[in-house]
Coordinates of C-alpha atoms and ligand atoms in Angstrom, one line a residue:
X1319 CA -0.3 38.3 -8.9
X1320 CA -1.1 34.3 -7.2
X1321 CA -2.8 32.1 -8.5
X1322 CA -5.1 29.7 -6.6
X1323 CA -2.3 26.7 -6.0
X1324 CA 0.3 29.6 -4.8
X1325 CA -1.7 30.6 -1.9
X1326 CA -3.4 27.4 -1.2
X1327 CA 0.4 26.4 -0.6
X1328 CA 1.0 29.0 1.6
X1329 CA -1.5 28.6 3.7
X1330 CA -1.3 25.1 4.4
X1331 CA 2.3 25.5 4.8
X1332 CA 1.0 28.3 7.7
X1333 CA -1.1 25.7 9.1
X1334 CA 1.8 22.8 9.4
X1335 CA 0.7 20.8 6.3
X1336 CA 3.5 20.1 4.2
X1337 CA 3.8 16.9 4.3
X1338 CA 1.0 15.1 1.8
X1339 CA 0.1 11.2 1.2
X1340 CA -1.7 10.7 -2.4
X1341 CA -1.8 8.6 -5.6
X1342 CA -2.6 10.6 -8.8
X1343 CA -4.4 10.6 -11.5
X1344 CA -4.3 13.7 -14.1
X1345 CA -6.9 15.7 -12.5
X1346 CA -4.5 16.6 -10.0
X1347 CA -1.8 17.0 -12.2
X1348 CA -2.2 20.8 -11.6
X1349 CA -2.0 20.7 -8.1
X1350 CA 0.5 19.0 -8.2
X1351 CA 2.8 20.5 -10.5
X1352 CA 2.9 23.9 -8.1
X1353 CA 4.2 21.8 -5.0
X1354 CA 6.8 24.0 -3.4
X1355 CA 10.3 22.5 -2.5
X1356 CA 9.6 22.1 0.9
X1357 CA 6.8 20.3 0.8
X1358 CA 7.4 16.3 1.4
X1359 CA 4.9 14.5 -0.8
X1360 CA 4.4 10.3 -0.2
X1361 CA 3.2 8.2 -2.7
X1362 CA 0.7 4.6 -1.6
X1363 CA -0.1 2.6 -4.4
X1364 CA -3.3 2.6 -3.5
X1365 CA -6.1 4.9 -1.9
X1366 CA -6.9 2.3 0.5
X1367 CA -3.3 2.1 2.3
X1368 CA -2.6 6.3 1.1
X1369 CA -5.7 7.1 3.7
X1370 CA -4.6 4.5 6.4
X1371 CA -0.8 5.4 6.2
X1372 CA -1.7 9.6 6.4
X1373 CA -3.9 8.6 9.7
X1374 CA -1.2 6.2 11.2
X1375 CA 0.4 9.9 10.5
X1376 CA -1.6 11.7 12.5
X1377 CA -2.8 9.6 15.0
X1378 CA 1.3 9.2 16.1
X1379 CA 1.6 13.4 15.5
X1380 CA -2.3 14.4 17.0
X1381 CA -2.1 16.8 14.1
X1382 CA -4.1 17.4 11.0
X1383 CA -2.9 15.6 7.6
X1384 CA -3.5 16.7 4.2
X1385 CA -4.8 13.9 1.4
X1386 CA -4.7 13.8 -2.5
X1387 CA -6.5 11.3 -4.0
X1388 CA -7.7 10.8 -7.5
X1389 CA -11.7 12.0 -8.5
X1390 CA -14.3 9.4 -8.0
X1391 CA -12.4 6.0 -8.4
X1392 CA -9.5 6.9 -5.7
X1393 CA -11.7 8.4 -3.4
X1394 CA -13.9 5.0 -3.3
X1395 CA -10.8 3.4 -3.0
X1396 CA -10.1 5.5 0.0
X1397 CA -13.5 5.1 1.8
X1398 CA -13.2 1.6 3.3
X1399 CA -9.3 3.2 5.4
X1400 CA -11.6 6.0 6.3
X1401 CA -14.3 4.3 8.4
X1402 CA -11.2 3.7 10.8
X1403 CA -10.3 7.5 10.5
X1404 CA -13.8 8.4 11.3
X1405 CA -13.7 6.6 14.4
X1406 CA -10.6 7.7 15.1
X1407 CA -11.0 11.2 15.4
X1408 CA -8.2 12.1 12.8
X1409 CA -7.7 15.6 11.4
X1410 CA -7.4 14.4 7.6
X1411 CA -8.2 16.9 4.9
X1412 CA -8.7 14.7 2.2
X1413 CA -9.2 16.1 -1.3
X1414 CA -10.0 14.6 -4.9
X1415 CA -8.9 16.4 -7.7
X1416 CA -12.3 16.8 -10.1
X1417 CA -12.4 17.6 -13.7
X1418 CA -12.2 20.3 -16.1
X1419 CA -15.6 22.4 -14.7
X1420 CA -17.1 23.6 -17.4
X1421 CA -17.7 19.6 -18.5
X1422 CA -17.9 18.0 -15.7
X1423 CA -21.9 17.7 -16.6
X1424 CA -21.1 15.9 -19.6
X1425 CA -19.9 13.7 -17.4
X1426 CA -16.0 13.1 -19.4
X1427 CA -13.7 10.3 -18.1
X1428 CA -12.8 10.7 -14.4
X1429 CA -16.0 12.9 -13.8
X1430 CA -16.5 13.0 -10.3
X1431 CA -20.5 12.9 -10.2
X1432 CA -22.2 14.8 -7.2
X1433 CA -18.5 14.8 -5.3
X1434 CA -19.8 15.9 -2.1
X1435 CA -22.3 13.3 -1.9
X1436 CA -19.3 10.7 -2.1
X1437 CA -18.2 10.9 1.2
X1438 CA -20.7 12.3 2.6
X1439 CA -21.7 9.8 4.9
X1440 CA -18.8 9.5 6.6
X1441 CA -17.2 12.7 6.3
X1442 CA -17.4 15.8 8.8
X1443 CA -17.7 17.9 6.0
X1444 CA -17.7 17.9 2.3
X1445 CA -17.1 20.5 -0.3
X1446 CA -16.1 21.6 -4.0
X1447 CA -16.1 25.5 -4.3
X1448 CA -18.5 27.2 -6.1
X1449 CA -15.7 29.0 -7.6
X1450 CA -12.0 29.2 -7.8
X1451 CA -11.5 32.2 -6.3
X1452 CA -13.5 30.7 -3.1
X1453 CA -10.7 27.5 -3.4
X1454 CA -8.9 28.2 -0.8
X1455 CA -10.5 29.3 1.6
X1456 CA -13.4 26.1 1.2
X1457 CA -9.6 24.5 2.2
X1458 CA -8.9 27.0 4.6
X1459 CA -12.8 25.5 5.9
X1460 CA -12.3 22.0 5.5
X1461 CA -8.7 22.2 7.7
X1462 CA -10.3 24.5 10.5
X1463 CA -13.6 21.8 10.7
X1464 CA -11.3 18.8 10.7
X1465 CA -9.9 20.4 13.7
X1466 CA -12.2 21.8 15.5
X1467 CA -14.1 19.1 18.1
X1468 CA -14.8 16.5 17.8
X1469 CA -11.7 16.3 15.5
X1470 CA -12.5 13.9 11.8
X1471 CA -12.1 14.0 8.3
X1472 CA -13.3 16.0 5.9
X1473 CA -13.4 16.7 1.5
X1474 CA -13.4 18.4 -1.1
X1475 CA -13.2 18.3 -4.5
X1476 CA -11.1 21.0 -6.9
X1477 CA -11.9 21.3 -10.5
X1478 CA -8.7 20.5 -12.4
X1479 CA -9.0 24.5 -14.0
X1480 CA -8.9 26.3 -10.6
X1481 CA -5.4 26.0 -9.0
X1482 CA -4.2 28.0 -12.6
X1483 CA -7.2 30.9 -11.8
X1484 CA -5.7 34.5 -9.7
X1485 CA -6.6 34.3 -6.2
X1486 CA -8.0 37.8 -4.7
X1487 CA -5.5 39.4 -2.7
X1488 CA -8.2 39.1 0.1
X1489 CA -7.9 35.8 0.0
X1490 CA -4.7 35.9 2.3
X1491 CA -6.7 36.9 5.5
X1492 CA -6.8 32.7 5.5
X1493 CA -3.2 32.5 6.2
X1494 CA -3.2 34.5 9.6
X1495 CA -6.4 32.5 10.9
X1496 CA -7.1 30.4 14.5
X1497 CA -10.1 28.7 15.4
X1498 CA -10.6 27.3 19.0
X1499 CA -12.9 26.0 21.0
X1500 CA -13.2 26.1 24.4
X1501 CA -16.1 24.4 26.5
X1502 CA -14.6 22.6 29.8
X1503 CA -17.0 21.1 32.3
X1504 CA -18.3 24.1 34.8
X1505 CA -17.5 24.3 38.3
X1506 CA -21.5 23.2 39.3
X1507 CA -20.5 20.2 36.8
X1508 CA -17.0 19.6 38.0
X1509 CA -18.4 20.0 42.2
X1510 CA -21.2 16.9 40.9
X1511 CA -19.5 14.8 38.7
X1512 CA -16.7 14.7 42.2
X1513 CA -19.5 14.4 44.8
X1514 CA -20.6 11.5 42.2
X1515 CA -17.2 10.5 42.8
X1516 CA -15.6 10.5 46.4
X1517 CA -20.0 9.1 47.4
X1518 CA -19.1 5.6 45.3
X1519 CA -18.9 2.4 47.1
X1520 CA -17.1 0.2 44.3
X1521 CA -16.1 2.7 41.3
X1522 CA -14.8 1.5 38.5
X1523 CA -13.2 3.3 35.6
X1524 CA -13.6 2.4 32.2
X1525 CA -10.7 4.1 29.4
X1526 CA -11.3 5.0 26.2
X1527 CA -8.7 5.7 23.3
X1528 CA -9.6 9.5 23.3
X1529 CA -7.7 9.3 26.7
X1530 CA -4.3 8.6 24.8
X1531 CA -5.3 10.7 21.7
X1532 CA -5.2 13.4 24.4
X1533 CA -2.3 12.5 26.0
X1534 CA -4.6 12.5 29.5
X1535 CA -2.7 9.0 30.3
X1536 CA -1.1 10.4 33.9
X1537 CA -4.1 12.1 35.2
X1538 CA -5.8 9.0 34.1
X1539 CA -3.1 6.9 36.8
X1540 CA -3.8 10.0 39.4
X1541 CA -7.8 9.7 39.3
X1542 CA -7.7 5.6 39.6
X1543 CA -4.7 5.7 42.8
X1544 CA -6.9 8.1 44.9
X1545 CA -9.7 6.1 44.4
X1546 CA -8.5 3.4 45.2
X1547 CA -10.4 2.3 41.3
X1548 CA -9.7 -0.6 39.3
X1549 CA -9.3 0.3 35.2
X1550 CA -11.3 -1.2 32.3
X1551 CA -10.2 -0.4 28.7
X1552 CA -13.6 0.2 26.8
X1553 CA -14.2 -2.6 24.2
X1554 CA -12.7 -2.6 20.5
X1555 CA -9.8 -0.7 21.7
X1556 CA -8.1 1.2 19.2
X1557 CA -5.4 2.7 22.0
X1558 CA -4.2 2.4 24.7
X1559 CA -5.0 4.6 27.4
X1560 CA -3.8 3.0 31.0
X1561 CA -0.1 1.0 31.7
X1562 CA -1.7 -2.5 31.6
X1563 CA 1.3 -3.8 34.4
X1564 CA -0.2 -1.0 36.4
X1565 CA -2.2 -2.9 39.9
X1566 CA -5.4 -1.8 38.6
X1567 CA -5.6 -2.9 35.3
X1568 CA -7.8 -5.5 34.2
X1569 CA -7.5 -6.1 30.9
X1570 CA -10.2 -4.9 28.1
X1571 CA -13.9 -5.1 28.1
X1572 CA -15.4 -7.5 26.2
X1573 CA -17.5 -6.5 23.6
X1574 CA -20.8 -8.3 24.2
X1575 CA -23.8 -6.3 26.3
X1576 CA -23.7 -9.4 28.7
X1577 CA -20.2 -10.3 29.1
X1578 CA -19.6 -6.8 29.2
X1579 CA -22.3 -6.3 32.0
X1580 CA -21.4 -8.8 33.7
X1581 CA -17.6 -7.7 33.9
X1582 CA -18.4 -4.5 35.7
X1583 CA -20.6 -6.3 37.8
X1584 CA -20.6 -5.9 41.5
X1585 CA -19.5 -1.5 40.5
X1586 CA -21.8 1.1 42.1
X1587 CA -20.4 3.9 39.5
X1588 CA -18.8 3.2 36.1
X1589 CA -17.2 6.5 35.2
X1590 CA -16.5 5.9 31.0
X1591 CA -14.5 8.7 30.2
X1592 CA -12.8 9.0 26.3
X1593 CA -15.1 6.0 25.2
X1594 CA -18.4 5.1 23.3
X1595 CA -21.1 3.8 25.6
X1596 CA -20.0 1.2 24.5
X1597 CA -18.9 0.7 21.3
X1598 CA -19.9 -3.7 20.8
X1599 CA -19.4 -6.3 18.8
X1600 CA -20.8 -9.9 18.9
X1601 CA -24.6 -9.1 19.6
X1602 CA -25.2 -11.1 22.7
X1603 CA -28.2 -9.4 24.2
X1604 CA -28.2 -9.0 27.9
X1605 CA -28.8 -6.6 30.5
X1606 CA -26.7 -2.9 29.6
X1607 CA -25.5 -2.5 33.2
X1608 CA -25.1 -4.4 36.5
X1609 CA -27.9 -4.4 38.8
X1610 CA -27.6 -1.2 40.9
X1611 CA -25.2 0.4 38.9
X1612 CA -25.0 4.1 37.9
X1613 CA -23.1 4.8 35.0
X1614 CA -21.4 8.8 33.8
X1615 CA -19.8 9.2 30.5
X1616 CA -17.8 11.9 29.7
X1617 CA -16.6 12.5 26.1
X1618 CA -15.5 15.4 24.0
X1619 CA -17.9 14.2 21.1
X1620 CA -22.1 15.0 21.2
X1621 CA -22.5 12.8 18.6
X1622 CA -20.9 9.9 20.6
X1623 CA -23.5 11.3 24.1
X1624 CA -26.4 11.6 21.7
X1625 CA -26.3 8.4 20.8
X1626 CA -25.5 6.4 23.9
X1627 CA -28.5 3.8 24.6
X1628 CA -27.5 4.6 28.9
X1629 CA -26.4 7.5 31.4
X1630 CA -25.5 11.1 32.2
X1631 CA -23.2 12.2 29.5
X1632 CA -21.0 15.3 30.0
X1633 CA -19.4 16.7 26.7
X1634 CA -16.2 18.0 27.2
X1635 CA -12.2 17.8 26.8
X1636 CA -11.1 15.0 28.2
X1637 CA -8.1 15.9 29.5
X1638 CA -9.3 19.0 31.0
X1639 CA -12.2 16.7 33.0
X1640 CA -10.0 14.2 33.6
X1641 CA -6.9 16.4 35.5
X1642 CA -9.8 18.2 37.1
X1643 CA -11.6 15.1 38.2
X1644 CA -7.8 13.7 39.6
X1645 CA -6.7 16.8 41.0
X1646 CA -10.5 16.9 43.2
X1647 CA -11.8 14.1 43.9
X1648 CA -10.8 12.5 47.6
X1649 CA -8.0 10.1 48.3
X1650 CA -10.5 7.2 49.1
X1651 CA -9.6 4.9 52.1
X1652 CA -10.2 2.1 50.5
X1653 CA -7.3 0.1 50.3
X1654 CA -4.6 0.1 47.2
X1655 CA -4.8 -2.1 45.3
X1656 CA -2.4 -5.4 44.4
X1657 CA 0.1 -5.2 42.4
X1658 CA -1.3 -8.1 39.2
X1659 CA 0.0 -10.9 38.7
X1660 CA 2.9 -12.7 37.0
X1661 CA 2.3 -13.1 33.2
X1662 CA 0.5 -15.9 32.7
X1663 CA 2.5 -18.9 31.3
X1664 CA 2.4 -19.1 27.4
X1665 CA 0.8 -21.7 25.5
X1666 CA 3.3 -24.3 23.7
X1667 CA 2.9 -26.5 20.8
X1668 CA 4.9 -28.0 17.7
X1669 CA 2.5 -26.2 15.0
X1670 CA 4.2 -23.4 15.0
X1671 CA 4.4 -20.5 18.1
X1672 CA 0.9 -19.2 19.8
X1673 CA 0.2 -16.0 19.7
X1674 CA 1.2 -15.5 23.8
X1675 CA 4.2 -16.8 23.2
X1676 CA 5.3 -14.5 20.7
X1677 CA 3.6 -11.5 22.2
X1678 CA 6.1 -12.8 25.7
X1679 CA 9.0 -13.1 22.9
X1680 CA 8.2 -9.4 22.0
X1681 CA 7.9 -8.1 25.0
X1682 CA 11.5 -9.7 26.1
X1683 CA 13.2 -7.7 23.1
X1684 CA 11.6 -4.8 22.3
X1685 CA 12.8 -1.8 23.5
X1686 CA 10.5 -0.4 26.5
X1687 CA 9.2 2.6 24.3
X1688 CA 7.8 0.5 21.0
X1689 CA 4.9 1.2 19.0
X1690 CA 2.7 -1.2 18.3
X1691 CA 0.2 -1.1 15.0
X1692 CA -2.1 -4.1 16.1
X1693 CA -4.0 -5.7 13.2
X1694 CA -4.2 -9.0 14.7
X1695 CA -7.5 -9.9 15.2
X1696 CA -7.6 -13.1 17.2
X1697 CA -5.4 -12.3 19.4
X1698 CA -5.8 -9.0 21.3
X1699 CA -6.6 -11.1 24.4
X1700 CA -3.5 -12.4 24.8
X1701 CA -1.7 -9.4 23.1
X1702 CA -2.9 -7.5 26.3
X1703 CA -2.5 -10.7 28.9
X1704 CA 1.2 -10.0 27.3
X1705 CA 2.2 -7.2 26.9
X1706 CA 3.5 -4.2 29.1
X1707 CA 2.7 -0.8 27.1
X1708 CA 3.6 2.0 29.3
X1709 CA 3.2 4.7 27.6
X1710 CA 1.0 7.2 25.6
X1711 CA 0.9 6.7 22.0
X1712 CA 2.1 2.8 22.5
X1713 CA -0.9 0.6 20.5
X1714 CA -2.8 1.6 17.6
X1715 CA -5.9 -0.4 16.1
X1716 CA -8.3 0.1 13.3
X1717 CA -11.2 2.0 14.8
X1718 CA -13.8 1.0 12.5
X1719 CA -12.6 -2.4 12.6
X1720 CA -11.6 -2.1 8.2
X1721 CA -9.3 -4.1 7.7
X1722 CA -6.2 -3.0 5.7
X1723 CA -5.7 -0.3 8.8
X1724 CA -2.3 -1.8 10.5
X1725 CA 0.2 -2.3 8.0
X1726 CA 0.7 1.2 6.0
X1727 CA -0.3 3.0 9.5
X1728 CA 2.7 1.6 10.7
X1729 CA 4.2 3.1 7.4
X1730 CA 2.2 6.3 8.5
X1731 CA 3.6 6.2 12.2
X1732 CA 7.4 5.7 12.1
X1733 CA 7.4 8.1 9.3
X1734 CA 5.6 10.5 11.9
X1735 CA 7.8 9.1 15.5
X1736 CA 11.7 8.8 15.6
X1737 CA 10.4 5.4 18.5
X1738 CA 10.7 1.3 17.4
X1739 CA 7.4 0.6 15.6
X1740 CA 6.5 -2.9 15.2
X1741 CA 3.5 -4.0 12.6
X1742 CA 1.7 -7.0 14.3
X1743 CA -0.5 -8.1 11.2
X1744 CA -2.6 -11.0 10.5
X1745 CA -2.0 -13.5 7.1
X1746 CA -5.5 -12.4 6.1
X1747 CA -5.3 -8.4 7.1
X1748 CA -1.6 -7.7 5.5
X1749 CA -3.4 -8.1 2.0
X1750 CA -6.0 -5.7 2.4
X1751 CA -3.0 -3.0 3.1
X1752 CA -0.2 -4.4 2.0
X1753 CA 0.8 -2.6 -1.2
X1754 CA 2.2 0.2 1.9
X1755 CA 5.4 -1.5 1.9
X1756 CA 6.4 -0.6 -1.3
X1757 CA 5.9 3.1 0.8
X1758 CA 8.2 1.9 2.9
X1759 CA 10.9 0.2 0.7
X1760 CA 11.4 3.5 -1.0
X1761 CA 11.5 6.3 1.5
X1762 CA 13.5 3.5 4.1
X1763 CA 10.9 3.7 6.9
X1764 CA 11.7 1.5 9.6
X1765 CA 8.8 -0.5 10.5
X1766 CA 9.2 -4.5 11.7
X1767 CA 6.4 -6.1 10.2
X1768 CA 5.8 -9.3 11.9
X1769 CA 3.0 -11.5 9.8
X1770 CA 1.4 -13.9 12.0
X1771 CA 0.5 -16.8 9.7
X1772 CA -2.2 -19.3 10.9
X1773 CA -3.5 -19.5 7.5
X1774 CA -7.0 -18.5 8.5
X1775 CA -9.6 -15.7 9.1
X1776 CA -9.0 -16.6 13.0
X1777 CA -11.6 -13.7 14.5
X1778 CA -14.5 -15.2 12.4
X1779 CA -13.8 -18.4 13.0
X1780 CA -14.3 -17.2 16.8
X1781 CA -17.5 -15.8 15.9
X1782 CA -18.8 -18.6 14.1
X1783 CA -17.9 -20.6 16.9
X1784 CA -19.6 -17.7 19.3
X1785 CA -22.6 -17.2 17.5
X1786 CA -23.7 -21.2 16.4
X1787 CA -23.4 -20.7 12.0
X1788 CA -20.7 -23.9 12.2
X1789 CA -18.5 -24.3 9.0
X1790 CA -19.0 -21.5 6.3
X1791 CA -16.9 -20.7 3.1
X1792 CA -14.7 -18.4 2.8
X1793 CA -12.5 -18.5 6.4
X1794 CA -9.2 -20.1 5.3
X1795 CA -6.1 -18.4 3.9
X1796 CA -3.6 -20.6 2.4
X1797 CA -0.8 -20.6 -0.1
X1798 CA 0.3 -17.2 0.8
X1799 CA 3.9 -16.3 0.9
X1800 CA 4.8 -12.9 2.5
X1801 CA 8.4 -13.3 2.3
X1802 CA 8.4 -13.7 -1.5
X1803 CA 5.8 -10.7 -0.7
X1804 CA 7.8 -8.6 0.5
X1805 CA 11.1 -8.9 -1.5
X1806 CA 8.7 -8.3 -4.8
X1807 CA 7.7 -4.6 -3.3
X1808 CA 11.5 -4.6 -2.5
X1809 CA 11.8 -5.2 1.6
X1810 CA 13.4 -7.9 3.0
X1811 CA 11.8 -10.8 4.1
X1812 CA 12.5 -13.7 7.0
X1813 CA 10.4 -16.8 7.7
X1814 CA 10.4 -18.4 11.1
X1815 CA 8.5 -20.7 13.0
X1816 CA 10.2 -21.3 16.4
X1817 CA 10.7 -19.1 19.6
X1818 CA 14.6 -19.0 19.2
X1819 CA 14.3 -18.4 15.2
X1820 CA 12.1 -15.1 15.8
X1821 CA 13.6 -13.8 18.3
X1822 CA 17.1 -13.5 16.4
X1823 CA 15.1 -12.7 13.0
X1824 CA 13.3 -10.1 15.5
X1825 CA 16.2 -8.5 17.3
X1826 CA 18.2 -7.9 14.3
X1827 CA 14.9 -6.2 12.4
X1828 CA 14.6 -3.4 15.2
X1829 CA 18.0 -2.8 14.4
X1830 CA 18.8 -2.9 11.0
X1831 CA 17.4 0.7 10.6
X1832 CA 14.8 -0.4 7.5
X1833 CA 12.1 -1.8 6.9
X1834 CA 12.2 -5.8 7.4
X1835 CA 8.9 -8.0 7.2
X1836 CA 9.1 -11.0 9.7
X1837 CA 6.9 -13.7 8.8
X1838 CA 6.1 -16.5 12.0
X1839 CA 3.8 -19.8 11.7
X1840 CA 1.8 -19.1 14.4
X1841 CA -1.0 -21.4 15.7
X1842 CA -4.5 -20.6 15.8
X1843 CA -6.4 -20.4 18.7
X1844 CA -9.9 -19.8 19.7
X1845 CA -10.5 -16.1 20.8
Ligands
LIG2408 N1 -12.7 -7.0 5.1 C1 -12.3 -5.6 5.7 C2 -12.5 -4.6 5.6 N2 -12.4 -5.5 7.1 C3 -12.6 -6.4 8.1 N3 -13.2 -5.6 9.1 C4 -13.7 -7.4 7.5 C5 -13.4 -7.8 6.0 C6 -13.6 -8.9 8.4 N4 -12.8 -9.6 9.3 C7 -12.8 -9.3 10.6 O1 -13.8 -8.5 11.0 S1 -11.6 -10.3 11.3 C8 -11.3 -11.2 9.6 C9 -11.7 -10.8 8.5 C10 -11.5 -11.1 7.5 C11 -9.7 -12.2 9.9 C12 -8.7 -11.4 9.9 O2 -7.7 -12.2 9.7 P1 -6.5 -12.5 10.5 O3 -6.2 -12.5 11.4 O4 -5.3 -13.2 9.8 O5 -6.0 -10.9 9.9 P2 -6.8 -13.7 12.9 O6 -5.6 -13.4 14.0 O7 -6.3 -14.5 11.8 O8 -7.9 -13.2 13.3
LIG2409 CA1 -5.2 -15.3 10.4

């Protein structure tokens, strides 16, 4: 007779979940001891890094990923990173080992007290099976729940002694189960949307991460071409949904109410696709919409639609909606948009590389299919102004703004994809996920980590200036030597401070086929 462990592993194999990201403790040993040899266990040294590596892997593959953490303490360590997975709709099956069933009530060491409540505010669903026999079904439910729209992380706590119990034969039905969802825009909705788009005098598209996640980038280009409509990326982007050198590309919308509606001034129709409306950041009150504008919102996430403060929302799969709209709208008689001007001339300085000079140098030296995982918070505008991102899946940024994503997510992305991966990580951000360097070294994962060393939490200085909070404690991060830190974790590293030395270190790192870290002295520019 098969055990709960046997059936669970069969189930994970049937769902393609054979790469497991984890950090173990005593509670997880019975699960780990049953792991078949065709599974790959990727060890992370801190649960925040484990979660972000898994997130990166899921973002790059578009698939569910299984995560195994230790009890409440390990789960707690992962929760900051989990906030990013929530807003990027990553279907992570987060599991944690629980103590022996009969002893949990005594609160023995490492019992996960009230386990289902722990991640409850963040995940789509959390559970602890009511008996051992139900463990495989609960894990099956977790996988299907994570993957049904809108996708997102789930949490399951499994007691120590459940894995060795016998699984009832009927459990085998789980192996062949599938769940699919269908809820395309109706014919009537499509007709109405096409009418609105065709009638607009000066429409604008605002695209979000779901366009990239659903591989709908080309439909977005087709729609903007037919409408001769400019395209903005929705504020605080976690992915790049549109080619940044296309004539229609206008940049990333600012994340303040006032500035955002100002940027959209003059448009009578604003069509937001695959993004929340809107993910503001700096609180600068103002009018939500420019005068005379109507907003249409298309998203697969009903919660996202419901919580918006304005607009008419259509809850539907983004890829299908974009494809249908691109096909059906009339080709506009407005003139085609002019090609973009050349890249802006980068600033130069004797104190180090300006961020835009760094990005220009990266653009000139990296292969066109490079994937950038960015966690350099004060330099986003320079990044989008200087980079030529043209392919699906070329850019990732922490979706909730929780730092500690970038460095480990770059490792997860590189594990999942054959394309070159460059992590652009601030000298502040790097510290929250630094232990992923060890995983990159041990598993020989070829990421080029570029640490932008400006000595400060630059974005917070930018906020301070914008919001008028003046000089505050806790904003500088001097005294960090990332070459030594990287070498301590087993990753070779170089420190540079000129364009030429950066370009040469960067080129050899790209060719190394092994992880390498480049610490580059950068200037701080007020964002
Ligand atoms: N802690 C966590 C987990 N997430 C956060 N977002 C912050 C703290 C606050 N924070 C920001 O929002 S940006 C930032 C902090 C500390 C500065 C990051 O500094 P950096 O990049 O060196 O990585 P810049 O370019 O110098 O801003
Ligand atoms: Ca910094």
